[in-house]
Coordinates of C-alpha atoms and ligand atoms in Angstrom, one line a residue:
Chain A
M1 CA 0.0 0.0 0.0
R2 CA 1.0 3.6 -0.7
V3 CA -0.6 6.9 -0.2
F4 CA -1.1 8.6 -3.6
H5 CA -1.6 12.4 -3.7
L6 CA -3.9 13.0 -6.7
Q7 CA -5.5 16.1 -8.0
V8 CA -8.9 14.8 -9.3
N9 CA -11.4 17.2 -10.9
G10 CA -10.0 20.1 -9.0
D11 CA -9.9 18.4 -5.6
T12 CA -6.7 17.2 -4.0
V13 CA -7.2 13.7 -2.6
E14 CA -5.0 11.4 -0.6
V15 CA -5.8 7.8 -1.3
A16 CA -4.2 4.6 -0.1
A17 CA -3.9 1.9 -2.7
P18 CA -1.5 -0.8 -3.8
E19 CA 1.6 0.6 -5.5
H20 CA 1.0 -1.4 -8.7
W21 CA -2.5 -0.2 -9.3
T22 CA -3.4 1.7 -12.4
L23 CA -5.0 5.1 -12.3
L24 CA -8.2 3.5 -13.6
E25 CA -8.3 1.1 -10.6
V26 CA -7.7 3.9 -8.1
L27 CA -10.4 6.1 -9.7
R28 CA -13.0 3.3 -9.9
Y29 CA -12.3 1.1 -6.8
K30 CA -10.9 3.6 -4.3
L31 CA -12.5 6.9 -5.2
G32 CA -15.8 5.6 -6.5
L33 CA -15.4 7.5 -9.8
T34 CA -16.9 4.7 -12.0
G35 CA -17.5 7.1 -15.0
S36 CA -14.2 6.1 -16.5
K37 CA -14.9 2.6 -18.0
Q38 CA -12.8 -0.5 -17.8
G39 CA -13.2 -1.9 -21.3
C40 CA -10.4 -3.9 -22.7
D41 CA -8.0 -2.9 -19.9
K42 CA -5.0 -3.0 -22.3
G43 CA -5.1 0.1 -24.5
D44 CA -7.3 -1.1 -27.3
C45 CA -10.6 0.7 -26.8
G46 CA -10.3 4.2 -25.2
A47 CA -13.2 3.7 -22.8
C48 CA -10.9 4.6 -19.8
T49 CA -9.7 7.9 -21.4
V50 CA -9.2 10.7 -18.8
L51 CA -7.4 14.0 -19.2
L52 CA -4.0 14.5 -17.6
D53 CA -3.1 18.1 -17.7
G54 CA -5.5 18.4 -20.5
T55 CA -4.0 15.5 -22.6
P56 CA -6.2 12.4 -23.3
T57 CA -4.6 9.5 -21.5
L58 CA -5.6 5.8 -21.1
A59 CA -6.1 5.3 -17.4
C60 CA -5.8 1.5 -17.8
L61 CA -2.2 1.8 -18.9
C62 CA -1.2 4.7 -16.6
L63 CA 0.0 3.9 -13.1
A64 CA -1.6 5.9 -10.3
A65 CA 2.0 6.7 -9.3
S66 CA 2.6 8.3 -12.7
A67 CA -0.5 10.6 -12.4
E68 CA 0.7 12.3 -9.2
G69 CA 1.4 16.0 -9.7
K70 CA -0.9 16.2 -12.8
A71 CA -4.4 17.6 -13.0
I72 CA -6.7 14.6 -13.6
T73 CA -10.1 15.2 -15.3
T74 CA -12.7 12.5 -15.4
I75 CA -16.2 12.6 -16.9
E76 CA -17.5 13.4 -13.4
G77 CA -15.5 16.6 -13.4
L78 CA -17.2 18.2 -16.5
L79 CA -20.5 19.3 -15.0
P80 CA -19.0 21.0 -11.8
A81 CA -16.3 22.7 -14.0
H82 CA -19.0 24.0 -16.3
R83 CA -21.1 25.3 -13.5
A84 CA -18.1 26.8 -11.7
Q85 CA -17.5 28.9 -14.8
G86 CA -21.0 30.2 -14.6
G87 CA -22.5 27.8 -17.1
K88 CA -26.1 26.7 -17.0
G89 CA -27.5 23.2 -17.6
A90 CA -25.1 20.4 -18.6
D91 CA -21.6 20.7 -20.1
P92 CA -22.1 21.6 -23.8
L93 CA -20.5 18.4 -25.0
Q94 CA -22.5 16.2 -22.7
D95 CA -25.6 18.1 -23.7
A96 CA -24.8 17.7 -27.4
F97 CA -24.2 14.0 -27.1
D98 CA -27.6 13.7 -25.4
R99 CA -29.4 15.8 -27.9
S100 CA -27.7 14.2 -31.0
G101 CA -28.5 10.7 -29.9
A102 CA -24.8 10.0 -30.0
L103 CA -25.1 7.0 -27.7
Q104 CA -26.7 3.7 -27.4
C105 CA -25.3 1.5 -24.5
G106 CA -23.2 4.5 -23.4
F107 CA -20.1 2.6 -22.5
C108 CA -17.8 4.5 -24.8
Q109 CA -19.3 7.9 -24.0
P110 CA -17.0 9.1 -21.1
G111 CA -13.9 8.4 -23.2
M112 CA -15.4 9.9 -26.3
I113 CA -16.4 13.0 -24.5
L114 CA -13.0 13.5 -22.9
S115 CA -11.1 13.0 -26.2
A116 CA -13.5 15.5 -27.7
K117 CA -13.0 17.9 -24.8
A118 CA -9.2 17.8 -25.3
L119 CA -9.7 18.5 -29.0
L120 CA -12.1 21.5 -28.5
N121 CA -9.8 23.0 -25.8
Q122 CA -7.0 23.0 -28.4
N123 CA -9.0 23.7 -31.5
P124 CA -12.4 25.2 -30.9
N125 CA -13.5 24.9 -34.6
P126 CA -12.3 21.5 -35.8
S127 CA -13.1 20.1 -39.3
L128 CA -14.8 16.7 -39.5
Q129 CA -11.4 15.1 -40.4
E130 CA -9.8 16.6 -37.3
I131 CA -12.7 15.3 -35.2
R132 CA -12.3 11.8 -36.7
Q133 CA -8.5 11.9 -36.0
A134 CA -8.9 13.1 -32.4
L135 CA -11.4 10.3 -31.7
A136 CA -9.4 7.6 -33.6
G137 CA -8.4 5.9 -30.3
N138 CA -12.0 5.6 -29.0
L139 CA -14.1 2.6 -30.2
C140 CA -17.8 2.5 -30.2
R141 CA -19.6 -0.8 -30.8
C142 CA -23.1 0.6 -31.1
T143 CA -23.5 4.0 -32.8
G144 CA -21.5 3.8 -36.0
Y145 CA -19.8 7.1 -35.0
T146 CA -21.8 9.5 -37.3
Q147 CA -23.9 11.0 -34.5
I148 CA -20.9 11.2 -32.2
F149 CA -19.1 13.4 -34.8
E150 CA -22.3 15.4 -35.3
A151 CA -22.6 16.0 -31.5
I152 CA -19.0 17.3 -31.4
Q153 CA -19.7 19.7 -34.3
A154 CA -22.9 20.9 -32.5
A155 CA -21.0 21.4 -29.2
A156 CA -18.2 23.3 -31.0
K157 CA -20.8 25.6 -32.5
E158 CA -22.6 26.0 -29.2
M159 CA -19.4 26.8 -27.3
Q160 CA -18.4 29.4 -29.8
N161 CA -21.7 31.3 -29.4
Chain B
M1 CA -10.2 -7.0 -15.9
L2 CA -6.5 -7.5 -16.3
R3 CA -4.4 -6.8 -13.1
L4 CA -0.8 -5.8 -13.1
P5 CA 1.5 -8.1 -11.1
K6 CA 2.9 -6.6 -8.0
F7 CA 5.9 -4.3 -8.2
S8 CA 7.3 -1.1 -6.7
V9 CA 8.1 2.1 -8.6
L10 CA 11.1 4.5 -8.3
H11 CA 11.1 8.0 -9.8
P12 CA 14.8 9.0 -10.5
S13 CA 15.5 12.5 -11.6
S14 CA 18.8 11.9 -13.3
V15 CA 20.3 9.3 -15.6
A16 CA 23.0 8.4 -13.0
E17 CA 20.3 7.8 -10.4
A18 CA 18.3 5.6 -12.8
M19 CA 21.4 3.5 -13.6
Q20 CA 22.2 3.1 -9.9
Q21 CA 18.6 2.0 -9.2
M22 CA 18.8 -0.5 -12.1
E23 CA 22.1 -1.9 -10.7
D24 CA 20.5 -2.2 -7.2
S25 CA 17.5 -4.0 -8.5
Q26 CA 19.7 -7.1 -9.2
G27 CA 18.1 -8.1 -12.4
Q28 CA 14.5 -7.4 -11.3
G29 CA 14.3 -3.9 -12.7
R30 CA 12.8 -2.6 -15.9
F31 CA 12.7 1.0 -17.2
L32 CA 9.2 2.5 -17.5
A33 CA 8.7 5.0 -20.3
G34 CA 5.0 5.5 -21.4
G35 CA 4.1 2.0 -20.3
T36 CA 2.0 1.4 -23.4
D37 CA 3.9 -1.8 -24.3
L38 CA 5.3 -2.7 -20.9
H39 CA 1.9 -2.6 -19.0
P40 CA -0.1 -4.7 -21.5
N41 CA 2.7 -7.3 -21.5
M42 CA 2.9 -7.3 -17.7
K43 CA -0.9 -7.6 -17.5
H44 CA -0.5 -10.7 -19.7
R45 CA 2.2 -12.0 -17.4
L46 CA 4.8 -11.9 -20.2
L47 CA 7.0 -9.9 -17.9
E48 CA 6.9 -9.6 -14.2
P49 CA 9.6 -7.1 -13.1
K50 CA 9.6 -6.5 -9.3
Q51 CA 11.1 -3.0 -9.7
L52 CA 9.9 -0.3 -12.2
I53 CA 12.2 2.6 -12.8
A54 CA 10.0 5.5 -14.2
L55 CA 11.9 7.7 -16.6
A56 CA 9.4 10.6 -16.8
G57 CA 11.2 12.8 -14.3
I58 CA 14.6 12.8 -16.0
E59 CA 14.8 16.1 -17.9
E60 CA 17.7 15.2 -20.2
L61 CA 15.6 12.4 -21.7
H62 CA 13.0 14.8 -23.0
G63 CA 12.8 17.1 -26.0
I64 CA 13.9 17.7 -29.6
S65 CA 16.9 19.9 -30.4
F66 CA 18.9 20.8 -33.5
A67 CA 22.6 21.5 -33.7
D68 CA 24.0 24.3 -35.9
D69 CA 25.0 21.7 -38.6
G70 CA 21.3 20.6 -38.9
S71 CA 21.7 17.3 -37.0
C72 CA 19.0 16.5 -34.5
R73 CA 18.8 15.0 -31.0
I74 CA 15.6 13.5 -29.8
G75 CA 15.5 12.5 -26.1
A76 CA 14.3 8.9 -25.6
M77 CA 11.3 10.1 -23.5
T78 CA 10.0 12.4 -26.2
S79 CA 6.4 11.4 -27.0
L80 CA 5.4 10.0 -30.4
H81 CA 2.9 12.8 -30.6
E82 CA 5.7 15.4 -30.3
V83 CA 7.8 13.6 -32.9
A84 CA 4.8 13.3 -35.3
T85 CA 3.8 16.9 -35.1
H86 CA 7.1 18.8 -34.8
P87 CA 7.3 21.2 -37.8
R88 CA 11.0 21.1 -38.3
L89 CA 11.2 17.4 -37.9
Q90 CA 8.4 17.0 -40.4
S91 CA 10.3 18.8 -43.0
S92 CA 13.7 17.3 -42.2
Y93 CA 12.7 13.7 -41.6
P94 CA 9.3 13.1 -43.1
A95 CA 9.5 9.2 -43.0
L96 CA 10.1 9.3 -39.2
C97 CA 7.2 11.8 -38.4
Q98 CA 4.8 9.9 -40.7
A99 CA 5.7 6.6 -39.0
A100 CA 5.3 8.1 -35.5
G101 CA 2.0 9.6 -36.5
L102 CA 0.6 6.2 -37.6
V103 CA 1.4 4.4 -34.3
S104 CA -1.8 3.2 -32.6
G105 CA -4.2 6.1 -31.7
P106 CA -4.0 9.6 -30.3
Q107 CA -4.0 8.7 -26.6
L108 CA -1.2 6.2 -27.0
R109 CA 0.9 8.6 -29.1
H110 CA 0.7 11.1 -26.2
M111 CA 1.7 8.4 -23.7
G112 CA 4.2 6.3 -25.8
T113 CA 7.7 7.5 -26.4
L114 CA 10.2 7.3 -29.2
G115 CA 12.7 5.4 -27.0
G116 CA 9.9 2.9 -25.9
N117 CA 9.1 2.4 -29.6
V118 CA 12.7 1.5 -30.4
M119 CA 12.8 -0.8 -27.4
L120 CA 9.3 -2.4 -28.2
D121 CA 9.1 -6.1 -27.6
T122 CA 8.6 -8.3 -30.7
R123 CA 5.0 -9.4 -31.3
C124 CA 3.3 -12.7 -32.2
Q125 CA -0.3 -13.7 -32.1
W126 CA 0.6 -16.7 -29.9
Y127 CA 2.5 -14.5 -27.5
N128 CA 0.6 -11.2 -27.0
Q129 CA -2.2 -13.0 -25.2
S130 CA -3.3 -13.4 -21.6
Y131 CA -1.8 -16.1 -19.4
F132 CA -5.1 -18.0 -19.5
W133 CA -5.2 -17.9 -23.3
R134 CA -1.6 -19.0 -23.6
Q135 CA -2.0 -21.8 -21.0
A136 CA -5.0 -23.1 -22.8
L137 CA -3.1 -23.4 -26.1
G138 CA 0.2 -24.6 -24.7
F139 CA 2.9 -22.1 -24.1
C140 CA 5.6 -21.2 -26.6
M141 CA 9.3 -20.8 -26.6
K142 CA 9.3 -17.0 -26.2
K143 CA 7.5 -17.4 -22.8
D144 CA 6.9 -20.4 -20.5
G145 CA 7.1 -23.1 -23.2
S146 CA 9.4 -25.0 -25.5
K147 CA 7.9 -25.0 -29.0
C148 CA 7.0 -22.6 -31.7
H149 CA 3.4 -22.4 -33.0
V150 CA 4.5 -20.4 -36.1
V151 CA 7.3 -22.6 -37.4
E152 CA 6.6 -26.2 -36.5
G153 CA 9.8 -27.8 -35.2
G154 CA 11.5 -24.4 -35.4
S155 CA 14.4 -23.7 -33.0
K156 CA 14.2 -19.9 -33.2
C157 CA 11.4 -17.6 -32.2
V158 CA 10.3 -15.5 -35.2
A159 CA 8.1 -13.0 -33.4
A160 CA 7.9 -9.8 -35.5
A161 CA 9.6 -6.5 -34.9
S162 CA 6.5 -4.3 -35.0
N163 CA 7.8 -0.8 -34.1
D164 CA 6.7 1.6 -36.8
T165 CA 9.5 4.1 -36.2
A166 CA 12.3 1.5 -36.4
P167 CA 12.5 1.2 -40.2
A168 CA 12.3 5.0 -40.5
L169 CA 15.2 5.4 -38.1
M170 CA 17.1 2.7 -40.0
T171 CA 16.8 4.5 -43.3
L172 CA 17.8 7.8 -41.6
Q173 CA 20.9 6.1 -40.2
A174 CA 20.1 7.2 -36.7
E175 CA 22.5 6.7 -33.9
L176 CA 21.5 5.5 -30.4
E177 CA 23.0 7.0 -27.3
W178 CA 23.1 4.6 -24.3
A179 CA 23.9 5.0 -20.6
Q180 CA 25.5 1.8 -19.3
A181 CA 26.7 0.7 -15.9
N182 CA 30.3 1.5 -17.0
G183 CA 29.7 4.7 -18.9
Q184 CA 28.2 5.8 -22.2
S185 CA 28.2 4.6 -25.7
R186 CA 26.8 5.4 -29.2
M187 CA 25.9 2.9 -31.9
P188 CA 24.2 3.0 -35.3
I189 CA 20.7 1.7 -35.0
A190 CA 21.5 -0.9 -37.7
N191 CA 23.7 -2.6 -35.1
L192 CA 21.0 -2.9 -32.5
W193 CA 19.1 -5.8 -33.9
Q194 CA 19.6 -9.6 -33.8
A195 CA 17.6 -12.3 -35.5
D196 CA 16.0 -13.6 -32.3
G197 CA 12.3 -12.9 -31.6
I198 CA 12.8 -13.7 -27.9
W199 CA 14.9 -10.6 -27.5
N200 CA 15.7 -8.9 -30.8
K201 CA 18.3 -6.4 -29.5
K202 CA 22.0 -6.7 -28.8
V203 CA 21.6 -4.4 -25.9
A204 CA 20.3 -5.7 -22.5
P205 CA 17.1 -4.3 -21.0
K206 CA 19.1 -2.8 -18.1
E207 CA 20.9 -0.4 -20.4
L208 CA 19.2 3.0 -20.8
L209 CA 18.5 4.6 -24.2
V210 CA 19.2 8.3 -23.6
A211 CA 18.7 9.8 -27.0
I212 CA 18.3 9.2 -30.7
H213 CA 20.6 11.2 -33.0
L214 CA 19.8 11.9 -36.6
P215 CA 22.4 13.2 -39.1
A216 CA 21.5 16.5 -40.9
P217 CA 19.3 15.7 -43.9
S218 CA 20.7 16.4 -47.3
A219 CA 19.5 19.5 -49.2
H220 CA 17.1 17.4 -51.4
H221 CA 15.8 14.8 -49.0
F222 CA 12.6 12.9 -49.6
G223 CA 10.9 10.3 -47.4
A224 CA 7.7 8.5 -46.7
Y225 CA 6.3 5.7 -44.5
G226 CA 3.7 3.1 -45.7
K227 CA 1.7 1.1 -43.2
L228 CA -0.7 -1.8 -43.9
R229 CA -3.2 -2.4 -41.2
D230 CA -6.8 -3.5 -40.9
R231 CA -8.2 -0.3 -39.4
G232 CA -7.3 3.3 -39.8
S233 CA -6.1 3.5 -36.2
I234 CA -4.9 1.6 -33.1
D235 CA -3.6 -1.5 -35.0
F236 CA 0.1 -2.5 -35.1
P237 CA 1.5 -2.8 -38.6
L238 CA 0.8 -5.8 -40.7
F239 CA 3.6 -4.6 -43.0
G240 CA 5.5 -1.3 -42.8
L241 CA 8.0 0.3 -45.2
A242 CA 10.1 3.4 -44.7
V243 CA 11.7 5.0 -47.8
T244 CA 14.2 7.8 -47.9
L245 CA 15.7 9.3 -51.1
D246 CA 18.6 11.8 -51.2
C247 CA 18.9 13.6 -54.5
N248 CA 21.0 16.2 -56.2
T249 CA 19.5 19.4 -57.5
D250 CA 18.1 17.8 -60.7
K251 CA 16.4 15.1 -58.5
T252 CA 18.8 12.4 -59.5
I253 CA 18.9 9.9 -56.6
L254 CA 22.3 9.9 -55.0
S255 CA 21.4 7.4 -52.2
A256 CA 18.3 5.6 -51.1
G257 CA 17.1 3.8 -48.0
L258 CA 14.4 1.2 -47.7
C259 CA 13.6 -0.8 -44.6
A260 CA 10.6 -3.0 -43.8
V261 CA 9.0 -4.1 -40.5
A262 CA 6.4 -6.6 -39.3
L263 CA 8.1 -9.5 -41.0
Q264 CA 10.5 -11.3 -38.7
A265 CA 12.4 -10.5 -35.5
R266 CA 14.5 -7.7 -37.0
P267 CA 13.6 -4.6 -39.1
W268 CA 14.5 -5.7 -42.7
P269 CA 16.7 -3.4 -44.8
L270 CA 16.3 -3.8 -48.6
K271 CA 19.9 -3.1 -49.6
K272 CA 19.7 -4.4 -53.2
A273 CA 16.6 -2.4 -53.8
E274 CA 18.4 0.7 -52.7
A275 CA 21.1 0.1 -55.3
L276 CA 18.5 -0.2 -58.1
L277 CA 17.2 3.4 -57.4
V278 CA 20.5 5.2 -57.3
G279 CA 21.2 7.1 -60.5
T280 CA 17.6 7.3 -61.6
R281 CA 15.8 10.6 -61.6
L282 CA 12.5 11.2 -59.7
G283 CA 9.6 11.3 -62.1
D284 CA 11.6 10.0 -65.1
E285 CA 11.1 6.8 -67.0
S286 CA 14.3 5.5 -65.3
F287 CA 12.7 6.0 -61.9
L288 CA 9.4 4.4 -62.9
A289 CA 11.3 1.3 -64.2
A290 CA 13.3 1.1 -61.0
V291 CA 10.2 1.3 -58.9
E292 CA 8.8 -1.8 -60.7
Q293 CA 12.1 -3.6 -60.2
V294 CA 12.2 -2.7 -56.5
A295 CA 8.6 -3.8 -56.0
A296 CA 9.4 -7.2 -57.5
L297 CA 12.5 -7.5 -55.4
A298 CA 10.7 -6.5 -52.2
S299 CA 8.2 -9.3 -52.9
K300 CA 11.1 -11.8 -53.0
Q301 CA 12.9 -10.4 -50.0
C302 CA 10.0 -9.6 -47.7
R303 CA 8.3 -12.8 -46.6
P304 CA 5.5 -12.2 -44.1
M305 CA 5.0 -15.2 -41.7
P306 CA 1.9 -16.3 -39.8
N307 CA 3.4 -14.7 -36.7
I308 CA 1.3 -11.6 -36.3
P309 CA -2.5 -11.4 -37.0
G310 CA -3.7 -10.9 -40.6
D311 CA -3.5 -13.5 -43.3
H312 CA 0.1 -13.8 -44.3
E313 CA -0.7 -14.4 -48.0
Y314 CA -2.6 -11.2 -48.1
R315 CA 0.3 -9.4 -46.4
Q316 CA 2.6 -10.9 -49.0
A317 CA 0.4 -9.7 -51.8
M318 CA 0.4 -6.2 -50.3
V319 CA 4.2 -6.0 -50.2
P320 CA 4.7 -4.8 -53.8
V321 CA 1.6 -2.6 -53.6
Y322 CA 2.9 -0.7 -50.6
T323 CA 6.4 -0.6 -51.9
R324 CA 5.3 1.1 -55.1
H325 CA 2.9 3.5 -53.3
T326 CA 5.5 4.4 -50.7
L327 CA 8.2 5.1 -53.2
F328 CA 5.9 7.4 -55.3
A329 CA 4.7 9.1 -52.1
A330 CA 8.3 9.8 -51.1
A331 CA 9.2 11.1 -54.5
E332 CA 6.1 13.4 -54.6
N333 CA 6.2 14.5 -50.9
R334 CA 2.8 13.2 -50.2
G335 CA 3.2 10.4 -47.6
P336 CA 2.2 8.6 -45.5
V337 CA 0.7 5.7 -47.4
H338 CA -2.1 4.3 -45.5
L339 CA -4.6 2.8 -47.9
L340 CA -8.0 2.5 -46.3
Ligands
FAD401 C1 -3.5 -0.9 -28.5 C2 -2.1 -0.6 -28.8 C3 -1.7 -0.3 -30.1 C4 -0.4 -0.1 -30.5 N1 -0.1 0.1 -31.8 C5 1.2 0.3 -32.1 C6 1.5 0.6 -33.5 O1 0.7 0.7 -34.4 N2 2.9 0.7 -33.8 C7 3.8 0.7 -32.8 O2 5.0 0.8 -33.2 N3 3.5 0.5 -31.5 C8 2.2 0.3 -31.2 N4 1.9 0.1 -29.8 C9 3.0 0.0 -28.9 C10 3.4 1.2 -28.1 O3 2.3 2.0 -27.8 C11 4.5 2.0 -28.8 O4 5.4 1.1 -29.4 C12 5.2 3.0 -27.9 O5 6.1 3.7 -28.6 C13 6.0 2.3 -26.7 O6 6.6 3.3 -26.0 P1 6.4 3.4 -24.4 O7 7.1 4.7 -24.0 O8 5.0 3.3 -24.0 O9 7.3 2.2 -23.9 P2 7.2 1.3 -22.6 O10 6.0 0.4 -22.7 O11 7.3 2.2 -21.4 O12 8.5 0.4 -22.8 C14 8.6 -0.5 -23.8 C15 9.9 -1.3 -23.5 O13 11.0 -0.5 -23.8 C16 11.8 -0.3 -22.6 N5 12.2 1.1 -22.6 C17 11.4 2.2 -22.7 N6 12.2 3.3 -22.7 C18 13.5 2.9 -22.6 C19 14.7 3.6 -22.5 N7 14.8 4.9 -22.6 N8 15.9 2.9 -22.4 C20 15.8 1.5 -22.4 N9 14.7 0.8 -22.4 C21 13.5 1.5 -22.5 C22 10.9 -0.7 -21.4 O14 11.7 -1.2 -20.4 C23 10.1 -1.8 -22.1 O15 10.8 -3.0 -22.2 C24 0.6 -0.1 -29.5 C25 0.2 -0.4 -28.1 C26 -1.1 -0.6 -27.8 C27 -1.5 -0.9 -26.4
SF4_402 S1 7.3 -17.0 -33.2 FE1 5.5 -16.8 -31.8 S2 4.8 -18.9 -31.3 FE2 6.9 -19.0 -32.1 S3 8.2 -18.9 -30.3 FE3 8.0 -16.8 -31.1 S4 6.3 -16.0 -29.9 FE4 6.2 -18.2 -29.7
FES403 S1 -10.0 0.1 -21.0 FE1 -8.3 1.4 -21.4 S2 -8.1 1.4 -23.5 FE2 -9.7 -0.1 -23.1
FES404 S1 -22.7 3.6 -27.3 FE1 -22.3 1.5 -26.9 S2 -20.1 1.5 -27.2 FE2 -20.6 3.4 -27.9

């Protein structure tokens, strides 16, 4: 066991966990943040994507020990961050995914949304090709992707207004 | 759910400290870069080091810099994303940036490093599997067993070098800078490899790759990388080919480099093919004829085996196709080749 000092969604947390645990395991099984999904658990699917200092990262291949000192954003952090900035309703990306019907089972959503968030932070007005490239590490077994790309385009528009 | 085996992690802040920690680990240590190869392999119980030595905090392993003579140093911990998107690297060494940009997907390119890509373990469809899967089949020579499922009765493992940047670094005649227990050394990347899929490098895992050095590109340098895979993202190469062409002012080829990957344990330089291109002029009849000869020769010299996923006869049929396309893409500055 080790005590990890993590900065999760703006909060500093101290959490005791085995030294060999991944960030995904600590988030899900110690901090109760089950929004980050455990899909393949070996880098193939993107369901576990979180942001580390704004960069999309696979939490299943990242040690909790390697995430210390970095700002970790999980899907649970988007709504509070949006509200803290004076936003109303849901985070625009989450809202657009909902309104565009960009989900069926929903398992891929947190990872998709966080990859999209990182893209829009860097590039507020991406082309369809740029959206496809940014999401190329996130698999969806249900939707066929079209509505996911549409949702990101809609959110980009909404955020620019 | 795939659990990592137990280990502890150290976070050195200098190369000397990391080397001491490796020494102290008495054979139980392993360097951790991005972890994007190491962790899946550990989860599959292919490796169970007791001590990980994380390299992220060592400043001199990070970053891309150019010397006055135009040569370049890339720290081993530089991410594949940085390599793929660096403007000066893109214009100086297109084959390398294109190869780095086609490794897996965006998250893994942010996490994975160039040094880790050079040091990537070889891959085989009978090896890169969970312990349960391998046990059910009967283990193989590379890990826990004594036979090979690819070459029946074979005495040597033929797991494939699958690192996309390796052939590009080979054609660019990169030099590797190492820290070793007794000092430092530098070697051409061509001397790194050995024909053994169990460990395809002549350098032991306890030696630390510090940086990758690239000679200054010639004034008229062209390059491209071609990658065959099933999907547009995430997958390892089913066949990869790097091409570099150095020309004089009228685009006559003075020297050429071709190197393939995802065949056998080593990246595969195509020396005879290089000779066929020298003296031809880009866009000329002579070049077109040489491209056809090179494609035919590549078909003979590149023999995909049923070691990695993907039908090996299909991969074989794609060798001349990718060779042709990648040569033309290099000549016309429009790589990478990624036909999907
Ligand atoms: C789903 C998936 C898809 C992938 N697709 C591709 C692909 O298409 N092409 C491809 O080439 N790779 C692919 N990879 C593999 C991997 O992401 C990359 O090869 C990456 O560059 C590995 O770098 P890393 O920093 O993560 O290495 P690590 O996993 O940290 O290390 C890999 C090995 O190198 C050693 N090592 C690392 N750095 C050093 C150093 N500086 N000195 C000495 N030893 C060192 C480690 O000890 C370990 O043995 C894929 C991986 C996954 C999970
Ligand atoms: S080639 Fe594949 S099956 Fe044969 S020994 Fe190597 S890893 Fe095992
Ligand atoms: S759970 Fe991490 S990539 Fe699939
Ligand atoms: S909605 Fe089911 S995996 Fe994407």
